[in-house]
Coordinates of C-alpha atoms in Angstrom, one line a residue:
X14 CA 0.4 146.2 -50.9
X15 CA -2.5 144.7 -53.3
X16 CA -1.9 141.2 -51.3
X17 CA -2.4 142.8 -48.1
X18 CA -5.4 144.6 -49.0
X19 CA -7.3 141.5 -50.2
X20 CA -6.1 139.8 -47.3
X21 CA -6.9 141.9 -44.9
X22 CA -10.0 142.0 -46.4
X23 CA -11.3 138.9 -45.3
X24 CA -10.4 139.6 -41.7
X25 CA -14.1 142.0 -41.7
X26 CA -16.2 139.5 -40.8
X27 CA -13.9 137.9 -38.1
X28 CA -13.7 141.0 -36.2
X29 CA -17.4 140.8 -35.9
X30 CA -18.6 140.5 -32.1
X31 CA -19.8 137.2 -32.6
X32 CA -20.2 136.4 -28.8
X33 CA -24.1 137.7 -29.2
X34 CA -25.0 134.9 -31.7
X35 CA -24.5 132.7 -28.4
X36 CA -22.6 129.9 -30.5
X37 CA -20.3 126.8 -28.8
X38 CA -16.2 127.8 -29.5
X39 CA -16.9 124.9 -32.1
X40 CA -19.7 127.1 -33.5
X41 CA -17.8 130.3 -33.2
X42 CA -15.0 128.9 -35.4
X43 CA -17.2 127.2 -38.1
X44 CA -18.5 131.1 -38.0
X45 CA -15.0 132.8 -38.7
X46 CA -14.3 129.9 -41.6
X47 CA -17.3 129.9 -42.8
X48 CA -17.3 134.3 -43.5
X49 CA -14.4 134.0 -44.5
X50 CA -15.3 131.3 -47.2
X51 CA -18.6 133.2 -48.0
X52 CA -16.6 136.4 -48.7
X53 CA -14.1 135.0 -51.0
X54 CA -16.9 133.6 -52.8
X55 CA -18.8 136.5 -53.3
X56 CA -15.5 138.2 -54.5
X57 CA -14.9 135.6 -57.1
X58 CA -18.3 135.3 -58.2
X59 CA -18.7 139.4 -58.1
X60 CA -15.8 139.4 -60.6
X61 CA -16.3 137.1 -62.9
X62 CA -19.9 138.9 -63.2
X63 CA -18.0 142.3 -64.2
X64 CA -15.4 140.5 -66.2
X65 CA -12.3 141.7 -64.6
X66 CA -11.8 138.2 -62.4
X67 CA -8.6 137.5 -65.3
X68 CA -7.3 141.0 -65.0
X69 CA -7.4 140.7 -61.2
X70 CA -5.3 137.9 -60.8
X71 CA -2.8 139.2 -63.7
X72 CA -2.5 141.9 -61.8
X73 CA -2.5 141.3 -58.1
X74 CA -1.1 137.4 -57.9
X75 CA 0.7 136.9 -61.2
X76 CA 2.7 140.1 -61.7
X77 CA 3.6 140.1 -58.0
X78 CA 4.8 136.6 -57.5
X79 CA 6.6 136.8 -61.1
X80 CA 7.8 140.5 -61.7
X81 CA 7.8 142.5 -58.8
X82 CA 9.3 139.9 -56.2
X83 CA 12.6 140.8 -54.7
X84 CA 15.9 139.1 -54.8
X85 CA 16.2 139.4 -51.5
X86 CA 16.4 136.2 -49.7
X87 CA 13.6 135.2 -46.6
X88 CA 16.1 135.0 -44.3
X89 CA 17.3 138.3 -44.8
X90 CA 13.9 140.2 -44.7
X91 CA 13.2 137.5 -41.5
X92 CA 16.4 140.0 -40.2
X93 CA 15.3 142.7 -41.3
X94 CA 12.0 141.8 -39.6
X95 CA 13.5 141.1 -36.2
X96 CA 15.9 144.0 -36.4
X97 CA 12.6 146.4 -36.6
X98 CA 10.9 144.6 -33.9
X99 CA 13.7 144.5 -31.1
X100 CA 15.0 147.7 -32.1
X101 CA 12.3 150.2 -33.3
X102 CA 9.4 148.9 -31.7
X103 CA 10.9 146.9 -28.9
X104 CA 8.9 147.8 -26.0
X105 CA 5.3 147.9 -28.0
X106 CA 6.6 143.9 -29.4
X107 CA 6.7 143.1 -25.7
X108 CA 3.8 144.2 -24.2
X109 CA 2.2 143.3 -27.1
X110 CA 3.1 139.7 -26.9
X111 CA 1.9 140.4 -22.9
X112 CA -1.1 141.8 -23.7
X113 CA -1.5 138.5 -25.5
X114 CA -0.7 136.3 -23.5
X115 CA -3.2 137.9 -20.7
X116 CA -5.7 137.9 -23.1
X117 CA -5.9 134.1 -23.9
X118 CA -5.0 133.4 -20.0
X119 CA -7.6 135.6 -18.7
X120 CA -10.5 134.7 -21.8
X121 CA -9.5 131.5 -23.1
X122 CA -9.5 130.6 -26.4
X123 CA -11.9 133.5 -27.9
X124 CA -12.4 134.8 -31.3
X125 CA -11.1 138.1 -31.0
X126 CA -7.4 137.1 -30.0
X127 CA -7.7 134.7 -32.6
X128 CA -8.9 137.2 -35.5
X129 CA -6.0 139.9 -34.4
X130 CA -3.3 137.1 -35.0
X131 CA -4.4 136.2 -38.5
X132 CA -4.5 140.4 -38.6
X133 CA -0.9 140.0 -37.6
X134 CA -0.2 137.1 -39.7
X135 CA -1.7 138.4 -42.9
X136 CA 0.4 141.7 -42.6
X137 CA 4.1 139.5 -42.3
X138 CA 2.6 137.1 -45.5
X139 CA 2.3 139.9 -47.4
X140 CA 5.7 141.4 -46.3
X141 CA 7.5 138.0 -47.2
X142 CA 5.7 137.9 -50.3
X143 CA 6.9 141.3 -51.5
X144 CA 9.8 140.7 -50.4
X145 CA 10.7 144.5 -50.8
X146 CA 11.2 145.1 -47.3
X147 CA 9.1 148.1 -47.4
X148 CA 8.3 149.4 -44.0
X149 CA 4.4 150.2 -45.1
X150 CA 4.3 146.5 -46.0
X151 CA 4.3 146.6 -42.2
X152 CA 2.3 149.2 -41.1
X153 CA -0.2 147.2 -40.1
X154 CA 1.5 145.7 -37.3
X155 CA 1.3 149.3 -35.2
X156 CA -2.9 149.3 -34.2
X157 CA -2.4 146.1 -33.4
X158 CA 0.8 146.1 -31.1
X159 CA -1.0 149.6 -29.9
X160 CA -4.3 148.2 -29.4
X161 CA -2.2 144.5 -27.7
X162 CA -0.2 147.1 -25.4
X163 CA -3.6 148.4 -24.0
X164 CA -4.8 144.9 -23.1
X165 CA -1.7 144.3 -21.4
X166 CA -2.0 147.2 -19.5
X167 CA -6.1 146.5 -18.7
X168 CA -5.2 142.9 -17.4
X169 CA -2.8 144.1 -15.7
X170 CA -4.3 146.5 -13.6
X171 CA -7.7 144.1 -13.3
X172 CA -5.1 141.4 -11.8
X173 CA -3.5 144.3 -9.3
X174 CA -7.0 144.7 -8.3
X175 CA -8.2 141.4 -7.9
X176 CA -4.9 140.3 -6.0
X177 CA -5.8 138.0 -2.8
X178 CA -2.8 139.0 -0.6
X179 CA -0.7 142.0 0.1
X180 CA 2.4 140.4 -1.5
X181 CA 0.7 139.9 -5.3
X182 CA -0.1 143.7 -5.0
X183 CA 2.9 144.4 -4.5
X184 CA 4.2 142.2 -7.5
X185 CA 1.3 143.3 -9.8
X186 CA 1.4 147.0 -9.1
X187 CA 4.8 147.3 -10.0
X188 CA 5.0 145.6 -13.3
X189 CA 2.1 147.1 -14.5
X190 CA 3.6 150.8 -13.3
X191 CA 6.7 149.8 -15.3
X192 CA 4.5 149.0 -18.3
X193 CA 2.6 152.1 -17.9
X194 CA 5.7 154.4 -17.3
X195 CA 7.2 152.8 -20.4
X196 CA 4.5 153.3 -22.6
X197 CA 3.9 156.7 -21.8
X198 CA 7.9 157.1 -22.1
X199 CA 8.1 155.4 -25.4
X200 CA 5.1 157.3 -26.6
X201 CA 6.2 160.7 -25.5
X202 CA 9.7 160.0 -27.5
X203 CA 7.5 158.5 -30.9
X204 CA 5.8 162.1 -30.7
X205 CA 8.8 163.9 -30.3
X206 CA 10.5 162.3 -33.3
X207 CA 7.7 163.9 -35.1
X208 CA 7.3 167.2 -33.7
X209 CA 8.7 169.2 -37.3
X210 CA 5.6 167.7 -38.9
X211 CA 3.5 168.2 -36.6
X212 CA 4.7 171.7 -36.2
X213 CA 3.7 172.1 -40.0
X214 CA 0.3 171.0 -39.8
X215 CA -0.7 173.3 -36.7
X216 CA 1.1 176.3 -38.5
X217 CA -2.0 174.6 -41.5
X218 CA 1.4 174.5 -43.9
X219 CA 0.0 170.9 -45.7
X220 CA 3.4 170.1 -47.2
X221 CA 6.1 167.7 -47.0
X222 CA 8.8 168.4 -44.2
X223 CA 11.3 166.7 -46.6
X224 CA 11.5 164.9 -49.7
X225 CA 13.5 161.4 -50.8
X226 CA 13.8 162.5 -53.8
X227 CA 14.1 166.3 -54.5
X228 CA 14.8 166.1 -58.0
X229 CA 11.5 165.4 -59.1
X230 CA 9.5 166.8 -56.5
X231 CA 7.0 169.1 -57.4
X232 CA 5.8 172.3 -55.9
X233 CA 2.1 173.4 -55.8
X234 CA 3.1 176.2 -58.4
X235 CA 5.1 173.4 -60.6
X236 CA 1.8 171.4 -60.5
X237 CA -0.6 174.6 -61.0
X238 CA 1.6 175.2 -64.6
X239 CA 1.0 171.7 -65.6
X240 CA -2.7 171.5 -64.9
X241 CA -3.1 175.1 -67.0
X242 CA -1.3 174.1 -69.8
X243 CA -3.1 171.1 -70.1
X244 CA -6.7 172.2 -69.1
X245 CA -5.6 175.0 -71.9
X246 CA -4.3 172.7 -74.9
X247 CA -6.7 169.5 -74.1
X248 CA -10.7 169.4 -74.1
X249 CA -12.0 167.5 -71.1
X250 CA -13.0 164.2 -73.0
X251 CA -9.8 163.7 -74.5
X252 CA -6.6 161.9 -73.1
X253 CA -3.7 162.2 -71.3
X254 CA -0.6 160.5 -69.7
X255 CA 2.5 160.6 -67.5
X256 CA 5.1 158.8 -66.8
X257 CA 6.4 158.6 -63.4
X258 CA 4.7 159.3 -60.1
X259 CA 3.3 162.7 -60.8
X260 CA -0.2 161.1 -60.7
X261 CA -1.7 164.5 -59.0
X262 CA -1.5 166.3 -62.3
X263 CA -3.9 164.0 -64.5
X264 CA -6.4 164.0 -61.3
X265 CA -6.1 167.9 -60.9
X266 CA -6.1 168.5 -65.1
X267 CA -9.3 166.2 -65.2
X268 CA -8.0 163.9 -68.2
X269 CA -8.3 160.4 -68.3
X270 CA -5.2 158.4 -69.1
X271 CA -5.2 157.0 -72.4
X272 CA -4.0 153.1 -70.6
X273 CA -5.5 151.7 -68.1
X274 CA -1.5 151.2 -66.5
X275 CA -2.3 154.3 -64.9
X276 CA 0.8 153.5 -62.4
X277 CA 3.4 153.3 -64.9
X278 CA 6.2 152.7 -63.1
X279 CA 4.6 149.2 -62.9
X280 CA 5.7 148.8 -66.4
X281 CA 9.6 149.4 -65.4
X282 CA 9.3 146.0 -63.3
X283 CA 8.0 143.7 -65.5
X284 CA 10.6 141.3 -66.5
X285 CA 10.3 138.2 -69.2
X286 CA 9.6 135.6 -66.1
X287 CA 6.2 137.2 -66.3
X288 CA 3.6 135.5 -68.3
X289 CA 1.3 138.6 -69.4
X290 CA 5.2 141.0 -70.3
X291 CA 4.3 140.4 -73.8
X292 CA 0.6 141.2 -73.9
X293 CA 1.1 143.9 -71.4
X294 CA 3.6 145.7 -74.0
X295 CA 1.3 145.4 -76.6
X296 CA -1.9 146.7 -75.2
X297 CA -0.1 149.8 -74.0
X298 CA 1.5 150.3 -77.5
X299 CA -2.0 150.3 -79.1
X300 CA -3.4 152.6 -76.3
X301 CA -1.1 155.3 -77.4
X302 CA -2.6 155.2 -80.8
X303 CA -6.0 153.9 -80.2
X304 CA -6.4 156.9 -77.3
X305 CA -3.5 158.9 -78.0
X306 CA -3.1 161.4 -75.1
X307 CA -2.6 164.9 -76.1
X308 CA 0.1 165.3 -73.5
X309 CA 3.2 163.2 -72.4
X310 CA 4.4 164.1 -68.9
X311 CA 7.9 162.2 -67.9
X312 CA 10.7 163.1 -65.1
X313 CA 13.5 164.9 -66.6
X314 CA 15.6 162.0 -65.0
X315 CA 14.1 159.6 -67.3
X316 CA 15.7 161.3 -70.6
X317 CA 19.9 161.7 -70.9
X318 CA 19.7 163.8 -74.4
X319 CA 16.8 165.8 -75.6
X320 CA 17.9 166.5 -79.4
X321 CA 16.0 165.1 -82.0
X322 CA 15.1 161.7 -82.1
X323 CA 14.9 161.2 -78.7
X324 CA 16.7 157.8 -77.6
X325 CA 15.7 155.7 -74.7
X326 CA 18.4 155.2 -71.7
X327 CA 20.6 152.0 -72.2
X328 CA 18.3 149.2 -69.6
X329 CA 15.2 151.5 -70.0
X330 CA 12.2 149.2 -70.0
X331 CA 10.4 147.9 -73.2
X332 CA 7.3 150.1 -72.2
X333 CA 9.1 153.3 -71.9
X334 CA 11.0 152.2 -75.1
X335 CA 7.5 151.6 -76.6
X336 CA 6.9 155.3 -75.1
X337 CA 9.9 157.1 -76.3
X338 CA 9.2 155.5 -80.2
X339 CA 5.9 157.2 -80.2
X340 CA 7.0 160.5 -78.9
X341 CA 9.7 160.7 -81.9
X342 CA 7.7 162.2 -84.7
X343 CA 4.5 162.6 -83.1
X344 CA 5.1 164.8 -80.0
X345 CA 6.9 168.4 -79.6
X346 CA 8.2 169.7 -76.4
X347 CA 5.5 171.9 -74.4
X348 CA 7.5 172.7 -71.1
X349 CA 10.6 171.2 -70.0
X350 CA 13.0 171.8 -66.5
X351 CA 15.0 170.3 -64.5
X352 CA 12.4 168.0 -63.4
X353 CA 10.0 167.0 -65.9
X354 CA 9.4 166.9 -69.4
X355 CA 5.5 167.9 -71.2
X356 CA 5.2 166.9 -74.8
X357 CA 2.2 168.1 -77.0
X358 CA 1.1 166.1 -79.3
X359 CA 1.5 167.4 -83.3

């Protein structure tokens, strides 16, 4: 997800209606490369200003190429890709591709065609990059099919109209009825897939239909105990962190995490092929001493035994080894279930 961001990024100034600066397609093009140049430029320069240029690539280019990559192999996310496409999103991957092909017939060769296939082409980089096959890795490609579709549909009916002879009506009007009957059809059926959720938000009940993973799901009064026992035992400049993906309840408690690895679960993926693993380790060792948070919140999952000292799970990662060795001796236990474990600090 942090590729894709930066990526898409440097798509702003490309979308741009640069028709009005009345350039030559040679011009126009210079004018894409040359914001897009300009932007990356300023990003680098902007960052090595604050200081945080290093981090930056540490974090968004090192530890994903060396640590987070998947073992899957390209060719299987390239099926997993064209499994989605004909399957899920078959009809919106063909009028897209339509809508696309109308579009450059109709305009020619024109920036904003261009500028939605580096869109398109920038969302599956960053999926093959990842490599985790996550569908929000491909999110992306919806507005676009969706706004493609809509062209196709457009030309369509523009070429129906324009038609010379009785015959190409004919043609015209019925393949653009089929592509409007199908989109409405496939639409329909997308909304109907969702109608429990959307059920939820019109009865104004904000809350997840279902969960993945139940276990350690919280509920509003589960998170309401947490932020009072914290807000109660903690003063607001002092420090606090969890462990997991409960990342609601040091927003909603007001405590600043004593690392700056606020999403922790990054730490469970770092591996030795990584360059920073090392000096990752270390800095969040010496946070937990330097700013040591009052309170330690970690899933009940993450813990087998909770006698006395505690022991880290056989594979656990070094960081949550590092963790569990300063919670022995330094931490009690504040509230504990079936889902989650607070520590208080001594």
């Amino acid at each position: 997800a942090s590729f894709i961001f930066g990526l898409l990024l440097l798509d702003i100034l490309g979308c741009l209606n640069l028709e009005t600066l009345r350039l030559s397609r040679i011009g126009h093009s210079w004018s894409v490369l040359g914001g897009f140049v300009a932007l990356i430029g300023y990003t680098l320069i902007a960052g090595w200003l604050i200081g945080n240029l290093g981090d930056w690539y540490d974090q968004t280019i090192l530890y994903n190429l060396q640590s987070y990559s998947s073992e899957s192999s390209q060719l299987e996310l390239l099926f997993l890709l064209a499994g989605l496409l004909s399957r899920s999103w078959h009809w919106m991957t063909l009028f897209a591709g339509l809508g696309l092909l109308t579009w450059f017939y109709r305009r020619g060769l024109r920036t904003e065609p261009i500028i939605i296939v580096g869109i398109g082409l920038t969302i599956i980089l960053s999926y093959f990059v990842q490599g985790k096959a996550f569908g929000y890795h491909l999110a992306g490609l919806i507005p676009l099919l969706i706004l493609l579709t809509a062209v196709s549909i457009d030309d369509l009916l523009d070429i129906f109209i324009e038609a010379t002879s009785a015959q190409r009506r004919w043609v015209y009007g019925i393949v653009a009825l089929f592509v409007i009957v199908i989109t409405v059809m496939g639409t329909v059926k997308k909304f109907t897939a969702f109608l429990p959720q959307l059920r939820t938000i019109a009865r104004g009940e904000f809350r997840p239909v279902s969960t993945v993973d139940p276990i350690d799901y919280l509920n509003a009064d589960e998170i309401q105990t947490l932020v009072d026992r914290i807000q109660a035992g903690s003063a607001p400049d002092e420090y606090f962190l969890q462990w997991g993906r409960h990342f609601e309840i040091g927003y909603l408690s007001q405590r600043r995490s004593s690392t700056r690895f606020i999403s922790t679960p990054a730490l469970d993926f770092i591996s030795d092929r990584f360059d920073k693993a090392h000096h990752w380790i270390a800095e969040f060792s010496r946070d937990l001493i330097a700013r040591s948070p009052v309170f330690i919140l970690i899933n009940r999952s993450s813990l087998g035994s909770l006698e006395t000292p505690l022991v880290a799970p056989t594979g656990a990662s070094a960081a949550f080894r590092t963790l569990v060795e300063r919670i022995n001796g330094n931490y009690r236990i504040a509230l504990v279930s079936e889902k989650i474990i607070l520590f208080e600090r001594n």
